[in-house]
Coordinates of C-alpha atoms and ligand atoms in Angstrom, one line a residue:
M21 CA 0.0 0.0 0.0
L22 CA 1.1 3.5 -0.7
A23 CA 1.8 5.8 2.2
P24 CA -0.9 8.4 2.7
K25 CA -0.2 11.6 0.8
T26 CA -1.0 15.1 1.8
L27 CA -3.8 16.9 -0.1
A28 CA -3.0 20.4 0.7
N29 CA -3.9 23.1 -1.8
S30 CA -1.4 22.3 -4.5
P31 CA 0.5 25.2 -6.0
D32 CA 0.9 23.3 -9.3
D33 CA -2.8 22.7 -10.3
W34 CA -3.0 19.0 -9.6
W35 CA -5.6 18.4 -12.3
R36 CA -3.1 19.5 -15.0
H37 CA -1.3 16.2 -14.8
A38 CA -3.5 13.9 -12.7
V39 CA -4.4 10.3 -13.5
I40 CA -8.1 10.0 -12.8
Y41 CA -9.8 6.7 -12.3
Q42 CA -13.5 6.5 -13.2
I43 CA -15.6 4.5 -10.8
Y44 CA -19.0 3.4 -12.2
P45 CA -20.7 2.7 -8.8
R46 CA -23.3 0.2 -10.1
S47 CA -20.5 -2.1 -11.2
F48 CA -17.4 -1.5 -9.0
A49 CA -18.1 -3.4 -5.8
D50 CA -21.2 -4.4 -4.0
G51 CA -21.1 -4.2 -0.2
N52 CA -24.7 -5.3 0.6
G53 CA -24.8 -8.2 -1.9
D54 CA -28.0 -7.1 -3.8
G55 CA -26.2 -7.4 -7.1
V56 CA -25.8 -3.6 -7.7
G57 CA -22.5 -1.9 -6.6
D58 CA -22.7 0.6 -3.8
L59 CA -20.7 3.2 -1.8
R60 CA -19.8 0.7 0.9
G61 CA -18.3 -1.6 -1.7
I62 CA -16.3 1.4 -3.1
I63 CA -15.1 2.4 0.4
D64 CA -13.8 -1.1 1.1
R65 CA -12.0 -1.4 -2.3
L66 CA -10.5 2.1 -2.4
P67 CA -7.1 1.0 -1.1
A68 CA -6.7 -1.2 -4.2
I69 CA -7.3 1.9 -6.4
A70 CA -4.8 4.0 -4.4
D71 CA -2.4 1.1 -4.8
L72 CA -2.7 1.4 -8.6
G73 CA -1.1 4.8 -8.3
V74 CA -3.8 7.2 -9.5
D75 CA -4.3 10.7 -8.2
A76 CA -8.1 11.0 -8.1
V77 CA -11.3 9.1 -8.6
W78 CA -14.4 10.3 -10.6
L79 CA -17.7 8.7 -9.5
S80 CA -20.5 8.4 -12.0
P81 CA -23.9 9.4 -10.4
F82 CA -25.0 7.8 -7.1
Y83 CA -27.8 10.3 -6.5
T84 CA -31.5 9.5 -5.9
S85 CA -32.7 8.2 -9.2
P86 CA -35.2 5.8 -10.7
Q87 CA -32.2 4.4 -12.7
K88 CA -33.9 4.7 -16.1
D89 CA -30.5 5.8 -17.4
A90 CA -28.3 4.2 -14.8
G91 CA -28.4 7.2 -12.5
Y92 CA -28.0 9.9 -15.2
D93 CA -31.7 10.6 -14.5
V94 CA -31.5 12.4 -11.1
A95 CA -34.5 12.9 -8.9
D96 CA -32.6 14.4 -6.0
Y97 CA -29.2 16.0 -6.6
C98 CA -28.4 16.3 -2.9
D99 CA -29.0 12.8 -1.6
V100 CA -27.8 9.3 -2.3
D101 CA -30.0 6.6 -3.8
P102 CA -30.8 3.8 -1.3
I103 CA -29.4 1.3 -3.7
F104 CA -26.0 3.0 -3.3
G105 CA -26.2 3.8 0.4
S106 CA -26.7 7.0 2.3
L107 CA -25.3 10.6 2.4
H108 CA -23.3 9.4 5.4
D109 CA -21.6 6.8 3.2
A110 CA -20.8 9.5 0.6
E111 CA -19.1 11.6 3.3
E112 CA -17.2 8.5 4.6
L113 CA -16.1 7.7 1.0
I114 CA -14.8 11.3 0.5
A115 CA -12.9 11.2 3.8
T116 CA -11.5 7.7 3.1
A117 CA -10.3 8.7 -0.4
H118 CA -8.6 11.8 1.0
S119 CA -6.9 9.8 3.7
L120 CA -5.5 7.5 0.9
G121 CA -4.3 10.5 -1.1
L122 CA -7.0 10.4 -3.7
R123 CA -9.0 13.4 -4.7
V124 CA -12.7 13.0 -5.5
I125 CA -14.7 14.2 -8.5
V126 CA -18.4 13.7 -8.6
D127 CA -20.8 13.9 -11.6
V128 CA -23.2 16.8 -12.1
V129 CA -26.1 16.3 -14.5
P130 CA -27.4 19.8 -15.5
N131 CA -29.0 19.2 -18.9
H132 CA -31.9 17.2 -17.6
T133 CA -33.5 15.9 -14.5
S134 CA -35.4 12.6 -14.0
S135 CA -39.1 12.8 -14.7
E136 CA -39.5 11.9 -11.1
H137 CA -37.7 15.0 -9.9
P138 CA -40.2 17.1 -7.8
W139 CA -39.8 19.9 -10.3
F140 CA -41.0 17.8 -13.2
Q141 CA -43.8 16.3 -11.1
A142 CA -44.9 19.9 -10.2
A143 CA -44.7 20.9 -13.9
L144 CA -47.0 18.0 -14.9
A145 CA -49.5 19.0 -12.3
S146 CA -49.5 22.7 -13.5
E147 CA -50.9 24.6 -16.4
Q148 CA -49.1 25.3 -19.6
G149 CA -47.5 28.8 -19.1
S150 CA -47.0 28.3 -15.4
T151 CA -43.8 29.0 -13.4
E152 CA -43.5 25.2 -12.8
R153 CA -43.5 24.4 -16.5
D154 CA -41.1 27.2 -17.3
R155 CA -38.3 25.1 -15.6
Y156 CA -38.5 22.7 -18.5
I157 CA -39.1 23.0 -22.3
F158 CA -42.8 22.4 -23.0
R159 CA -44.2 23.4 -26.4
E160 CA -47.4 22.9 -28.4
G161 CA -47.1 20.5 -31.2
R162 CA -47.2 21.2 -34.9
G163 CA -50.0 20.2 -37.3
D164 CA -53.7 21.0 -37.0
G165 CA -54.2 19.2 -33.7
G166 CA -50.7 19.6 -32.4
E167 CA -50.1 16.0 -33.2
L168 CA -46.6 16.5 -34.6
P169 CA -43.6 17.2 -32.4
P170 CA -42.6 20.9 -32.2
N171 CA -39.5 20.2 -34.3
N172 CA -37.5 17.4 -35.9
W173 CA -34.9 16.9 -33.1
Q174 CA -34.0 13.3 -32.4
S175 CA -33.1 11.7 -29.0
V176 CA -29.5 10.6 -28.7
F177 CA -30.8 7.2 -27.6
G178 CA -33.1 7.0 -30.7
G179 CA -36.6 8.2 -31.7
P180 CA -38.0 11.7 -31.4
A181 CA -36.6 14.1 -28.7
W182 CA -40.2 15.1 -27.8
T183 CA -42.9 13.3 -25.8
R184 CA -46.5 14.4 -25.7
L185 CA -48.5 14.8 -22.5
S186 CA -52.0 13.5 -22.2
G187 CA -54.4 14.7 -19.6
E188 CA -56.2 12.5 -17.1
D189 CA -59.1 12.1 -19.5
G190 CA -56.7 11.1 -22.3
T191 CA -56.9 14.5 -24.0
P192 CA -53.5 15.1 -25.7
G193 CA -51.6 18.2 -24.6
P194 CA -48.3 19.9 -25.2
W195 CA -44.9 18.2 -25.7
Y196 CA -41.7 18.3 -23.6
L197 CA -38.2 18.1 -24.9
H198 CA -35.8 15.3 -23.9
L199 CA -32.5 15.0 -25.8
F200 CA -32.0 11.6 -24.1
D201 CA -34.7 9.2 -22.7
S202 CA -38.3 10.4 -22.2
S203 CA -37.6 10.0 -18.5
Q204 CA -35.0 12.7 -18.7
P205 CA -36.8 16.0 -19.5
D206 CA -34.4 18.8 -20.5
L207 CA -34.2 21.8 -18.2
N208 CA -34.8 25.3 -19.4
W209 CA -31.5 27.2 -18.9
E210 CA -33.2 30.5 -19.9
N211 CA -34.8 30.4 -16.5
P212 CA -32.7 32.0 -13.7
E213 CA -34.2 29.6 -11.1
V214 CA -32.4 26.8 -12.9
W215 CA -29.1 28.7 -12.6
E216 CA -29.6 29.3 -8.9
F217 CA -30.6 25.7 -8.3
F218 CA -27.3 24.3 -9.8
R219 CA -25.2 26.8 -7.9
E220 CA -26.6 25.3 -4.7
V221 CA -26.0 21.7 -5.9
L222 CA -22.3 22.5 -6.5
K223 CA -22.0 24.2 -3.1
F224 CA -23.8 21.2 -1.5
W225 CA -21.0 18.8 -2.7
L226 CA -18.2 21.3 -2.3
D227 CA -19.3 21.7 1.4
R228 CA -18.9 17.9 1.7
G229 CA -15.3 18.2 0.5
V230 CA -15.4 17.1 -3.2
D231 CA -12.5 18.3 -5.3
G232 CA -14.3 18.7 -8.6
F233 CA -17.1 17.9 -11.0
R234 CA -17.5 16.0 -14.2
V235 CA -20.1 17.9 -16.1
D236 CA -22.6 15.7 -18.0
V237 CA -23.6 16.8 -21.5
A238 CA -21.8 20.1 -21.0
H239 CA -22.5 21.2 -24.6
G240 CA -26.3 20.8 -24.4
L241 CA -27.7 23.2 -21.9
I242 CA -28.5 26.1 -24.1
K243 CA -30.7 25.6 -27.2
E244 CA -30.9 27.9 -30.2
E245 CA -33.6 30.5 -29.8
G246 CA -36.9 29.5 -31.3
L247 CA -35.9 25.8 -31.3
P248 CA -35.5 25.6 -35.1
D249 CA -35.5 22.3 -37.0
R250 CA -32.1 20.6 -37.4
V251 CA -30.9 20.8 -41.0
F252 CA -29.4 17.5 -42.0
V253 CA -26.7 17.5 -44.6
E254 CA -24.9 14.6 -46.1
N255 CA -21.3 14.3 -44.9
P256 CA -21.6 17.2 -42.4
P257 CA -18.4 19.1 -41.8
L258 CA -16.7 18.8 -38.4
G259 CA -18.3 21.3 -36.1
D260 CA -21.7 21.0 -37.7
R261 CA -23.4 21.4 -34.4
G262 CA -27.2 21.6 -34.8
P263 CA -29.4 23.9 -32.8
H264 CA -29.2 21.9 -29.6
W265 CA -25.4 21.5 -29.1
D266 CA -22.6 23.8 -28.3
Q267 CA -24.4 27.1 -28.4
E268 CA -22.4 30.2 -27.6
R269 CA -24.3 31.2 -24.5
V270 CA -23.6 27.8 -22.8
H271 CA -20.2 29.2 -21.8
E272 CA -21.9 31.8 -19.5
V273 CA -23.0 28.9 -17.3
Y274 CA -19.4 27.7 -16.8
R275 CA -18.1 31.2 -16.1
D276 CA -20.7 31.4 -13.4
W277 CA -19.8 28.0 -12.0
R278 CA -16.1 29.0 -12.0
T279 CA -16.8 31.7 -9.5
V280 CA -18.6 29.2 -7.3
L281 CA -15.7 26.8 -7.4
D282 CA -13.1 29.5 -6.9
S283 CA -14.9 30.7 -3.7
Y284 CA -13.8 27.3 -2.3
G285 CA -10.1 27.7 -3.0
P286 CA -7.7 27.6 -5.9
D287 CA -7.8 23.9 -6.7
K288 CA -11.4 22.8 -7.3
M289 CA -11.8 21.6 -10.9
M290 CA -14.4 20.9 -13.6
C291 CA -14.2 18.5 -16.5
A292 CA -16.5 18.9 -19.5
E293 CA -18.2 16.0 -21.2
A294 CA -18.7 17.9 -24.4
W295 CA -18.8 15.9 -27.6
V296 CA -17.7 18.8 -29.7
L297 CA -15.3 18.7 -32.6
P298 CA -12.9 20.0 -33.9
L299 CA -10.9 20.1 -30.7
S300 CA -10.3 23.8 -31.1
R301 CA -14.0 24.2 -30.5
M302 CA -13.9 21.8 -27.5
A303 CA -11.1 23.8 -26.1
R304 CA -13.4 26.8 -25.6
Y305 CA -14.9 25.0 -22.6
V306 CA -11.5 25.1 -20.8
R307 CA -10.6 28.8 -21.3
S308 CA -9.2 30.2 -18.1
D309 CA -12.5 31.5 -16.7
E310 CA -14.5 28.3 -17.5
M311 CA -13.7 24.7 -16.8
N312 CA -10.3 23.0 -16.3
Q313 CA -10.4 20.0 -18.5
A314 CA -12.5 18.4 -21.2
F315 CA -12.6 14.7 -22.2
N316 CA -10.6 14.4 -25.3
F317 CA -13.1 12.5 -27.4
G318 CA -11.1 13.3 -30.5
Y319 CA -8.3 11.1 -29.1
L320 CA -10.7 8.4 -27.9
S321 CA -12.2 8.1 -31.4
T322 CA -8.9 7.9 -33.2
P323 CA -8.1 4.5 -34.8
W324 CA -4.9 2.7 -34.2
S325 CA -3.1 4.4 -37.0
A326 CA 0.3 6.2 -36.7
Q327 CA -0.7 9.0 -39.0
A328 CA -4.1 9.6 -37.4
L329 CA -2.6 9.5 -33.9
R330 CA 0.2 11.9 -34.8
E331 CA -2.4 14.3 -36.1
V332 CA -4.7 14.1 -33.1
I333 CA -1.8 14.5 -30.6
D334 CA -0.6 17.6 -32.4
E335 CA -4.1 18.9 -32.6
S336 CA -4.8 18.3 -28.9
L337 CA -1.6 19.9 -27.7
D338 CA -2.3 22.9 -30.0
A339 CA -6.0 23.3 -29.2
F340 CA -5.8 22.9 -25.4
G341 CA -2.4 24.5 -25.1
G342 CA -3.7 27.4 -27.1
V343 CA -6.1 28.4 -24.2
G344 CA -3.5 27.5 -21.5
A345 CA -5.2 24.2 -20.5
P346 CA -3.8 20.7 -20.3
S347 CA -5.0 18.1 -22.8
T348 CA -6.7 15.1 -21.4
W349 CA -6.2 11.6 -22.8
V350 CA -8.8 8.9 -22.5
L351 CA -9.5 5.6 -24.3
S352 CA -12.5 4.1 -22.5
N353 CA -15.5 5.1 -20.4
H354 CA -19.0 3.8 -19.5
D355 CA -20.5 5.0 -22.8
V356 CA -18.2 3.4 -25.4
V357 CA -17.0 -0.1 -26.3
R358 CA -14.0 -1.0 -24.1
H359 CA -10.8 -0.3 -26.0
A360 CA -9.5 -3.8 -25.4
S361 CA -12.3 -4.9 -27.8
R362 CA -12.6 -1.8 -30.0
Y363 CA -9.0 -2.4 -31.2
G364 CA -9.9 -5.9 -32.1
L365 CA -12.5 -4.7 -34.7
S366 CA -11.4 -4.0 -38.2
G367 CA -14.5 -3.7 -40.3
P368 CA -16.9 -0.7 -40.5
M369 CA -17.8 -1.2 -36.8
A370 CA -14.4 -0.2 -35.7
S371 CA -15.1 3.5 -36.3
E372 CA -18.2 3.9 -34.2
P373 CA -19.5 0.8 -32.6
H374 CA -22.7 1.5 -30.8
G375 CA -22.3 -1.6 -28.6
I376 CA -21.5 -5.1 -29.6
G377 CA -23.9 -8.0 -29.1
P378 CA -24.6 -11.6 -30.2
D379 CA -25.9 -10.6 -33.6
S380 CA -23.4 -7.9 -34.5
P381 CA -21.8 -8.2 -37.9
E382 CA -18.3 -8.4 -36.5
K383 CA -16.9 -9.9 -33.3
P384 CA -13.6 -8.4 -31.9
D385 CA -10.4 -10.4 -32.2
E386 CA -9.8 -10.4 -28.4
E387 CA -6.1 -11.3 -28.5
L388 CA -5.3 -8.6 -31.0
G389 CA -7.5 -6.1 -29.1
L390 CA -5.8 -6.6 -25.8
Q391 CA -2.3 -6.4 -27.4
V392 CA -3.2 -3.1 -29.1
A393 CA -5.0 -1.8 -26.0
R394 CA -1.9 -2.4 -23.9
A395 CA 0.3 -0.7 -26.5
A396 CA -2.2 2.2 -26.8
T397 CA -2.3 2.7 -23.0
T398 CA 1.5 2.6 -22.8
L399 CA 1.6 5.3 -25.4
M400 CA -1.1 7.4 -23.8
M401 CA 0.4 7.3 -20.3
A402 CA 3.5 9.1 -21.5
L403 CA 1.7 12.1 -22.9
P404 CA 1.8 15.3 -21.0
G405 CA -1.6 16.3 -19.5
S406 CA -4.2 14.4 -17.5
A407 CA -5.1 10.8 -18.2
Y408 CA -8.3 8.9 -17.5
I409 CA -8.7 5.2 -16.7
Y410 CA -12.1 3.5 -16.8
Q411 CA -12.6 0.9 -14.1
G412 CA -11.6 -2.6 -15.4
E413 CA -9.3 -1.4 -18.2
E414 CA -6.4 -2.0 -15.8
L415 CA -7.4 -5.7 -15.9
G416 CA -7.6 -5.7 -19.7
L417 CA -11.4 -6.4 -19.6
P418 CA -13.0 -6.8 -22.9
E419 CA -16.5 -5.6 -23.9
V420 CA -19.0 -8.3 -22.8
I421 CA -20.9 -9.4 -25.9
D422 CA -23.1 -12.3 -24.8
I423 CA -25.6 -10.4 -22.8
P424 CA -29.2 -11.8 -23.3
D425 CA -31.7 -9.3 -24.5
E426 CA -33.8 -9.7 -21.3
S427 CA -30.8 -8.8 -19.1
R428 CA -30.1 -5.6 -21.0
D429 CA -30.6 -2.3 -19.2
D430 CA -29.4 0.6 -21.4
P431 CA -32.3 2.7 -22.8
T432 CA -30.4 2.9 -26.1
F433 CA -31.2 -0.8 -26.7
F434 CA -34.9 -0.2 -26.1
R435 CA -35.3 3.2 -27.8
S436 CA -33.6 1.8 -30.9
Q437 CA -35.7 -1.3 -30.9
G438 CA -32.6 -3.4 -30.4
E439 CA -30.9 -1.9 -33.4
R440 CA -28.1 -0.6 -31.2
Y441 CA -26.9 -2.8 -28.4
G442 CA -25.8 0.2 -26.4
R443 CA -23.5 0.4 -23.5
D444 CA -24.2 -2.6 -21.2
G445 CA -21.2 -4.5 -22.5
C446 CA -18.7 -2.1 -20.9
R447 CA -20.7 -1.9 -17.6
V448 CA -20.5 -5.5 -16.4
P449 CA -19.6 -5.7 -12.7
L450 CA -15.8 -6.1 -12.1
P451 CA -14.1 -9.3 -11.3
W452 CA -11.9 -9.0 -8.1
E453 CA -11.3 -12.6 -7.1
S454 CA -11.3 -15.6 -9.5
D455 CA -12.9 -18.2 -7.2
A456 CA -15.4 -16.1 -5.2
P457 CA -19.1 -15.5 -5.8
A458 CA -19.7 -13.0 -8.6
Y459 CA -15.9 -13.0 -8.9
G460 CA -15.6 -11.1 -5.7
F461 CA -18.0 -8.3 -6.8
N462 CA -20.0 -9.2 -3.7
S463 CA -20.4 -12.2 -1.4
T464 CA -23.8 -13.4 -2.7
G465 CA -23.1 -14.1 -6.4
S466 CA -25.8 -11.8 -7.6
S467 CA -24.9 -9.4 -10.4
W468 CA -27.2 -6.9 -12.2
L469 CA -25.6 -7.8 -15.5
P470 CA -24.3 -11.4 -16.1
Q471 CA -20.5 -11.8 -15.8
P472 CA -18.8 -14.0 -18.4
A473 CA -16.8 -17.1 -17.3
R474 CA -13.7 -15.4 -18.8
F475 CA -13.7 -13.0 -15.9
A476 CA -12.2 -15.8 -13.7
E477 CA -8.8 -15.5 -15.5
L478 CA -9.0 -11.7 -15.7
A479 CA -9.9 -11.1 -12.0
R480 CA -7.6 -8.8 -10.1
S481 CA -6.5 -11.7 -7.8
E482 CA -5.1 -13.5 -10.9
Q483 CA -3.1 -10.4 -12.0
D484 CA -1.9 -8.8 -8.8
G485 CA 1.9 -9.2 -8.4
V486 CA 2.0 -11.3 -11.6
E487 CA 4.7 -10.2 -13.9
G488 CA 3.5 -9.3 -17.4
S489 CA -0.2 -9.0 -16.3
T490 CA -2.1 -6.0 -17.5
L491 CA -2.6 -4.8 -13.9
E492 CA 1.1 -4.8 -13.3
L493 CA 1.7 -3.0 -16.6
Y494 CA -0.6 -0.2 -15.4
K495 CA 1.1 0.0 -12.0
T496 CA 4.5 0.2 -13.6
L497 CA 3.4 2.9 -16.1
L498 CA 1.8 5.0 -13.3
T499 CA 4.9 4.7 -11.1
L500 CA 7.2 5.7 -13.9
R501 CA 4.9 8.5 -15.0
R502 CA 4.8 9.9 -11.5
E503 CA 8.6 9.5 -10.9
S504 CA 9.5 11.3 -14.1
N505 CA 6.7 13.9 -13.9
L506 CA 5.5 13.0 -17.4
G507 CA 2.1 14.5 -16.8
S508 CA 3.6 18.0 -16.5
G509 CA 6.5 17.2 -18.9
S510 CA 7.4 18.3 -22.3
F511 CA 6.7 16.8 -25.7
E512 CA 8.8 16.5 -28.8
W513 CA 8.5 14.2 -31.8
L514 CA 11.6 12.0 -32.5
Q515 CA 12.8 11.9 -36.0
G516 CA 14.2 9.1 -38.1
F517 CA 11.5 6.5 -37.7
D518 CA 9.2 4.9 -40.3
D519 CA 5.8 6.4 -41.0
D520 CA 4.0 3.7 -39.1
V521 CA 6.0 4.2 -36.0
I522 CA 5.1 6.8 -33.3
A523 CA 8.1 8.2 -31.6
F524 CA 8.4 11.0 -29.2
R525 CA 10.2 12.1 -26.1
N526 CA 8.9 13.5 -22.8
G527 CA 11.9 14.8 -20.9
S528 CA 14.5 12.0 -20.9
I529 CA 12.0 9.3 -21.7
G530 CA 11.6 8.1 -25.3
V531 CA 8.4 6.4 -26.4
I532 CA 8.3 4.2 -29.4
A533 CA 5.1 2.6 -30.6
N534 CA 5.2 0.2 -33.5
L535 CA 1.9 0.4 -35.5
G536 CA 3.3 -1.3 -38.6
S537 CA 3.6 -4.9 -39.5
T538 CA 7.3 -5.6 -39.1
E539 CA 9.7 -5.3 -36.3
V540 CA 11.5 -1.9 -35.7
D541 CA 14.9 -1.2 -34.2
L542 CA 14.9 0.2 -30.7
P543 CA 16.9 3.3 -30.0
D544 CA 19.9 3.1 -27.6
G545 CA 18.9 3.4 -23.9
Q546 CA 17.6 1.5 -21.0
I547 CA 14.2 -0.2 -21.5
L548 CA 11.9 1.0 -18.7
V549 CA 8.7 -0.7 -19.7
V550 CA 7.3 -2.5 -22.7
S551 CA 3.6 -3.2 -23.4
G552 CA 4.3 -6.8 -24.7
Q553 CA 7.2 -9.0 -25.7
H554 CA 10.3 -7.5 -27.2
G555 CA 13.2 -9.1 -29.0
D556 CA 16.8 -8.2 -28.6
G557 CA 17.0 -4.6 -29.8
S558 CA 13.8 -4.7 -31.7
L559 CA 10.2 -3.9 -31.1
P560 CA 7.4 -6.2 -32.6
P561 CA 4.2 -4.8 -34.2
N562 CA 1.5 -3.5 -31.9
T563 CA 3.9 -2.9 -29.1
T564 CA 5.0 0.3 -27.2
V565 CA 8.2 0.8 -25.2
W566 CA 9.5 3.5 -22.9
V567 CA 13.3 3.9 -23.1
K568 CA 15.5 6.1 -20.9
L569 CA 17.3 8.0 -23.6
A570 CA 21.1 8.3 -23.4
S571 CA 20.9 12.1 -24.3
Ligands
LIG603 C1 -23.5 11.2 -20.9 C2 -23.4 10.1 -19.9 O1 -22.0 9.7 -19.9 C3 -24.3 9.0 -20.4 O2 -24.0 7.8 -19.7 C4 -25.7 9.5 -20.2 O3 -26.6 8.5 -20.7 C5 -25.9 10.8 -21.0 N1 -24.9 11.7 -20.8 C6 -27.2 11.4 -20.5 O4 -27.1 11.9 -19.2

């Protein structure tokens, strides 16, 4: 176990170089054995995360919620859902993390509430035009009898972004907007009461000691005036945003939030979940008076191609550096196919897999996927800036494909009538011990999504202390990264390598990734870590090495 660290206000902006581990509470560890992960489970397993060598944890939502979108449908922003525990548990979790030297980032979901939030319930019980309805986006429909949605916007999960109300006697009424599931009505950010409400939510959690926030759908809060139809064009240019994303005035919200966070000291941070491209546009969310970080989805979506990776690394360092912010680096999260499987896809699905299931046209090559994933992570951990790890990637977990339809939970699957499998495959509860019930996720064997038999060999207990395991690779990378200050280091491309080789230096460490199909020569210097096997003086395909450079 690592010795406890001090978490005093750090003069060097800890978030600029932090490695942040995402905990998805439903699937991390289950203290009460009901099959759904909880805060008690997290508290008990936190030492293992500190042991990995990360700087902070980000927790996906654990707030009161009917769980229609796995907690991203919040009914009470200032309490803990009983399936996860209590507010007291949340306070204990924050204190335990701090005592282990880990900072704590929590999720805030400002674009929409749950339809069970008291505000939405009050809106349903009130007249059109009332103060209660003005907190959301209600509109009359189009067509003679208002039978058509107010505009053509589509829900991210599939189907129209509008649902029509019907009165107690069945008389149809106005429609409300939901960019996600119909149980997630969009808030009206033109209403000052909404602004005031979220300031109080931020303060509530800051008062309990959190170190920052991950901001859900940060680019969605403000809609274009008049809610015009979206114009669809073939092959839209990057940055074609549509009237409900990335509107200019959304930045005013984060300037306001900055003042709230700053009133708690200099090192409280916010990270934007803003699916906005190009990265120069995303970087606007991290200007000095807004947020601190944005998830680099441009990097996450880049295929395993040397040319494409070189471009996105340059673009990232330019775009974020241009506004004085660090770049983040991320390969997996709870919304995308795990990178150990994504890199095992080669056909059309490789570019944007919306989940993989039993009937998908292509199944990942798992051996290749894991080999590339380890090489990709080894490359990523040497880049300057802040890096994210999604729970389970340190075990090399693959996407789980064989989930029966009746076990699926993601609204994407239901709203697309099963056309998109959605995100359940990356959310399967973690394997901690190979020979325990539910692989150590709990002590009862119950699990809200079925765990595959392969989890036995991938369990943490099978990898801890085992040379060459993915877990040990992550630990080594994080130790070296910390010792050499790579997160706040410098970046320079190394010349003289083939086109399908990525080669750069960060301080005195040289990083060589072989994305070609033949072995490449290693530069002189001591080998510090390698993502796979290496021959004498040469690096095989799909392998990355860190070398201590002679000069
Ligand atoms: C992004 C979250 O990461 C995702 O899980 C959620 O479904 C949507 N936002 C809606 O809140």
